[in-house]
Short mmCIF file of C-alpha atoms in Angstrom, two decimals:
data_model
loop_
_atom_site.label_atom_id
_atom_site.label_comp_id
_atom_site.label_asym_id
_atom_site.label_seq_id
_atom_site.Cartn_x
_atom_site.Cartn_y
_atom_site.Cartn_z
CA MET A 1 -26.89 19.96 3.70
CA ALA A 2 -29.78 20.95 5.95
CA SER A 3 -31.00 18.40 8.48
CA VAL A 4 -34.29 16.79 7.39
CA ALA A 5 -34.64 14.30 10.24
CA GLY A 6 -34.13 13.99 13.97
CA PRO A 7 -30.64 13.68 15.51
CA GLU A 8 -30.94 9.89 15.87
CA ILE A 9 -31.55 9.41 12.15
CA GLU A 10 -28.83 11.92 11.26
CA ARG A 11 -26.42 9.98 13.49
CA LEU A 12 -27.33 6.74 11.68
CA ILE A 13 -26.67 8.43 8.32
CA GLN A 14 -23.33 9.83 9.50
CA LEU A 15 -22.18 6.41 10.74
CA LEU A 16 -23.26 4.67 7.53
CA ALA A 17 -21.41 7.31 5.49
CA ARG A 18 -18.15 6.19 7.17
CA LEU A 19 -18.40 2.75 5.56
CA PRO A 20 -16.24 2.12 2.47
CA GLY A 21 -18.14 2.78 -0.74
CA LEU A 22 -20.89 4.80 0.92
CA GLY A 23 -20.99 8.57 0.58
CA PRO A 24 -23.55 10.89 2.18
CA ARG A 25 -26.21 10.27 -0.49
CA SER A 26 -25.78 6.48 -0.44
CA ALA A 27 -25.82 6.55 3.37
CA ARG A 28 -29.14 8.45 3.32
CA ARG A 29 -30.65 5.88 0.95
CA ALA A 30 -29.34 3.00 3.09
CA ALA A 31 -30.67 4.59 6.29
CA LEU A 32 -34.09 5.17 4.73
CA HIS A 33 -34.21 1.57 3.51
CA LEU A 34 -33.25 0.27 6.98
CA ILE A 35 -35.91 2.39 8.63
CA LYS A 36 -38.59 1.28 6.19
CA LYS A 37 -37.62 -2.38 6.72
CA ARG A 38 -37.14 -2.05 10.47
CA ASP A 39 -38.50 -5.49 11.46
CA ALA A 40 -37.16 -7.42 8.48
CA LEU A 41 -33.72 -5.80 8.26
CA MET A 42 -32.79 -3.26 10.92
CA THR A 43 -33.54 -5.40 13.98
CA PRO A 44 -31.64 -8.48 12.68
CA LEU A 45 -28.77 -6.22 11.57
CA ALA A 46 -28.55 -4.65 15.03
CA GLY A 47 -28.48 -8.13 16.56
CA ALA A 48 -25.77 -9.30 14.16
CA LEU A 49 -23.68 -6.22 14.92
CA GLN A 50 -23.99 -6.81 18.67
CA THR A 51 -23.03 -10.48 18.24
CA ALA A 52 -19.99 -9.41 16.21
CA ILE A 53 -18.99 -6.93 18.92
CA ASP A 54 -19.30 -9.60 21.59
CA ARG A 55 -17.80 -12.61 19.81
CA VAL A 56 -15.43 -11.65 16.97
CA GLN A 57 -11.78 -11.92 17.94
CA VAL A 58 -8.32 -12.09 16.38
CA CYS A 59 -6.88 -15.58 15.93
CA LYS A 60 -3.88 -16.06 18.22
CA VAL A 61 -2.16 -18.22 15.57
CA CYS A 62 -2.63 -16.45 12.23
CA SER A 63 -4.31 -13.09 13.10
CA ASN A 64 -7.41 -13.88 11.03
CA ILE A 65 -10.73 -12.74 12.50
CA ASP A 66 -13.30 -15.29 13.62
CA THR A 67 -15.60 -16.10 16.52
CA GLN A 68 -13.06 -18.59 17.86
CA SER A 69 -9.33 -18.66 18.44
CA PRO A 70 -7.60 -20.57 16.90
CA CYS A 71 -9.80 -19.70 13.93
CA THR A 72 -11.80 -22.06 11.71
CA ILE A 73 -9.03 -22.18 9.09
CA CYS A 74 -6.28 -22.93 11.61
CA THR A 75 -8.29 -25.81 13.11
CA ASP A 76 -9.32 -27.29 9.74
CA ALA A 77 -7.56 -30.67 9.50
CA ARG A 78 -7.98 -30.69 5.70
CA ARG A 79 -5.58 -27.75 5.33
CA ASP A 80 -2.01 -28.39 4.25
CA PRO A 81 0.13 -27.69 7.36
CA THR A 82 3.33 -27.49 5.30
CA THR A 83 2.35 -24.22 3.60
CA ILE A 84 1.80 -20.76 5.05
CA VAL A 85 0.18 -18.16 2.79
CA VAL A 86 1.12 -14.64 3.94
CA VAL A 87 -1.38 -11.86 3.28
CA ALA A 88 -1.44 -8.21 4.31
CA ASP A 89 -5.05 -8.06 5.44
CA VAL A 90 -8.06 -10.25 6.22
CA ALA A 91 -9.72 -8.96 3.03
CA ASP A 92 -6.88 -10.57 1.04
CA LEU A 93 -7.41 -13.86 2.89
CA TRP A 94 -11.13 -13.73 2.05
CA ALA A 95 -10.31 -13.05 -1.63
CA LEU A 96 -8.03 -16.11 -1.82
CA GLU A 97 -10.67 -18.23 -0.09
CA ARG A 98 -13.36 -17.09 -2.55
CA ALA A 99 -11.10 -18.25 -5.37
CA ASN A 100 -10.33 -21.50 -3.51
CA ALA A 101 -6.71 -20.76 -4.42
CA ALA A 102 -4.79 -21.50 -1.22
CA PRO A 103 -4.96 -24.99 0.33
CA GLY A 104 -2.57 -24.19 3.17
CA LYS A 105 -2.74 -22.17 6.37
CA TYR A 106 -2.63 -18.35 6.45
CA HIS A 107 -0.77 -15.61 8.23
CA VAL A 108 -2.24 -12.09 8.30
CA LEU A 109 0.39 -9.37 8.72
CA GLY A 110 -2.04 -6.58 9.55
CA GLY A 111 -0.72 -4.34 6.76
CA THR A 112 2.51 -3.72 4.90
CA LEU A 113 5.69 -1.85 5.78
CA SER A 114 5.24 1.83 5.00
CA PRO A 115 7.84 4.22 6.45
CA LEU A 116 5.92 7.24 5.11
CA ASP A 117 2.85 6.17 7.11
CA GLY A 118 4.91 5.23 10.16
CA VAL A 119 4.29 1.48 9.81
CA GLY A 120 7.38 -0.48 10.81
CA PRO A 121 8.11 -4.17 11.46
CA GLY A 122 6.94 -3.86 15.07
CA ASP A 123 3.47 -2.79 13.90
CA LEU A 124 2.97 -6.02 11.94
CA THR A 125 2.90 -9.71 12.94
CA ILE A 126 6.20 -10.46 11.20
CA ASP A 127 7.89 -11.93 14.31
CA ALA A 128 5.03 -14.41 14.76
CA LEU A 129 5.34 -15.39 11.08
CA VAL A 130 9.07 -16.05 11.41
CA ALA A 131 8.41 -18.21 14.48
CA ARG A 132 5.74 -20.19 12.60
CA ALA A 133 8.05 -20.64 9.59
CA HIS A 134 10.60 -22.38 11.85
CA ALA A 135 8.11 -25.13 12.75
CA PRO A 136 9.40 -28.49 11.46
CA GLU A 137 6.30 -29.24 9.36
CA VAL A 138 6.46 -25.96 7.38
CA THR A 139 8.22 -26.30 4.01
CA GLU A 140 6.93 -23.28 2.04
CA VAL A 141 5.94 -19.69 2.74
CA ILE A 142 3.93 -18.05 -0.05
CA LEU A 143 4.06 -14.24 -0.01
CA ALA A 144 0.64 -13.24 -1.36
CA LEU A 145 1.23 -9.51 -1.04
CA ASN A 146 0.11 -6.69 -3.31
CA ALA A 147 2.37 -5.73 -6.23
CA THR A 148 2.84 -2.25 -4.78
CA VAL A 149 6.04 -0.62 -3.54
CA ASP A 150 5.02 -1.25 0.09
CA GLY A 151 3.98 -4.83 -0.68
CA GLN A 152 7.24 -5.65 -2.44
CA THR A 153 9.29 -3.95 0.31
CA THR A 154 7.50 -6.08 2.88
CA ALA A 155 8.10 -9.23 0.82
CA HIS A 156 11.83 -8.53 0.56
CA TYR A 157 12.07 -7.80 4.28
CA ILE A 158 10.31 -11.07 5.18
CA THR A 159 12.42 -13.04 2.69
CA ASP A 160 15.59 -11.77 4.39
CA LEU A 161 14.26 -12.80 7.81
CA LEU A 162 13.40 -16.29 6.57
CA GLN A 163 16.91 -17.04 5.27
CA GLU A 164 17.67 -19.19 8.33
CA ALA A 165 14.37 -21.06 8.25
CA ASN A 166 14.44 -24.26 6.24
CA VAL A 167 11.59 -23.17 3.96
CA LYS A 168 11.06 -22.31 0.32
CA VAL A 169 9.86 -18.70 -0.04
CA THR A 170 7.68 -18.01 -3.08
CA ARG A 171 5.45 -15.17 -4.24
CA LEU A 172 2.41 -14.83 -6.45
CA ALA A 173 3.08 -14.54 -10.16
CA HIS A 174 2.77 -11.05 -11.61
CA GLY A 175 1.73 -10.33 -15.16
CA VAL A 176 -1.11 -10.62 -17.64
CA PRO A 177 -4.46 -11.26 -15.92
CA VAL A 178 -6.83 -13.95 -17.17
CA GLY A 179 -8.94 -12.37 -19.90
CA GLY A 180 -6.60 -9.38 -20.16
CA GLU A 181 -5.68 -7.74 -23.44
CA LEU A 182 -2.08 -6.65 -23.90
CA ASP A 183 -3.04 -3.29 -25.40
CA TYR A 184 -4.75 -2.24 -22.15
CA LEU A 185 -1.99 -3.28 -19.73
CA ASP A 186 0.55 -0.90 -18.22
CA GLU A 187 4.26 -1.20 -18.95
CA GLY A 188 5.12 -2.55 -15.47
CA THR A 189 2.63 -5.41 -15.80
CA LEU A 190 3.88 -6.29 -19.28
CA SER A 191 7.52 -6.25 -18.15
CA ALA A 192 6.74 -8.50 -15.16
CA ALA A 193 4.81 -10.90 -17.41
CA MET A 194 7.71 -11.12 -19.86
CA ARG A 195 10.28 -11.72 -17.09
CA GLN A 196 8.15 -14.44 -15.47
CA ARG A 197 7.13 -16.25 -18.64
CA THR A 198 6.56 -20.00 -18.35
CA LEU A 199 6.55 -23.01 -20.67
CA PHE A 200 3.37 -23.41 -22.72
#
């Protein structure tokens, strides 16, 4: 596409287009909106981005991201210290928090094991998780990992490593989603739901 603006604006569009969910056309619309609302939107956004660059860090306990370390969740006295919820990524942690589904502490692995992508145990925070699981107050580790091949491989690997820790290892239930209709579900989901059926 031919350039219709100066190099600075084109650079802004190119950078916005790298964001998830934004293609070139959406990035152009976003850039135009930012430029039109320079004082109300672009200047505060630039300030917020600079603050994030300067202050956001990785929690030394759970690998969450926050402006402090240990993070807000790790220092929250209302959290159940006996439970560690293991997630692959910070986005998964945020999803569980939105649902108010996990009262315990978290541990962010930084991904899942994926030999095809060259991601091994040393690339994730698995060793730190095992060390945390051996703490005397911890009684349960919940593996809240995706129901993908890589997620399940990672869950099995972690379960093997936690054999010597005196903790119960559980995982999220798999099966029929709330509001789901059986006719629209895939065979794998239906099989998992049937295997993990519970009392009514």
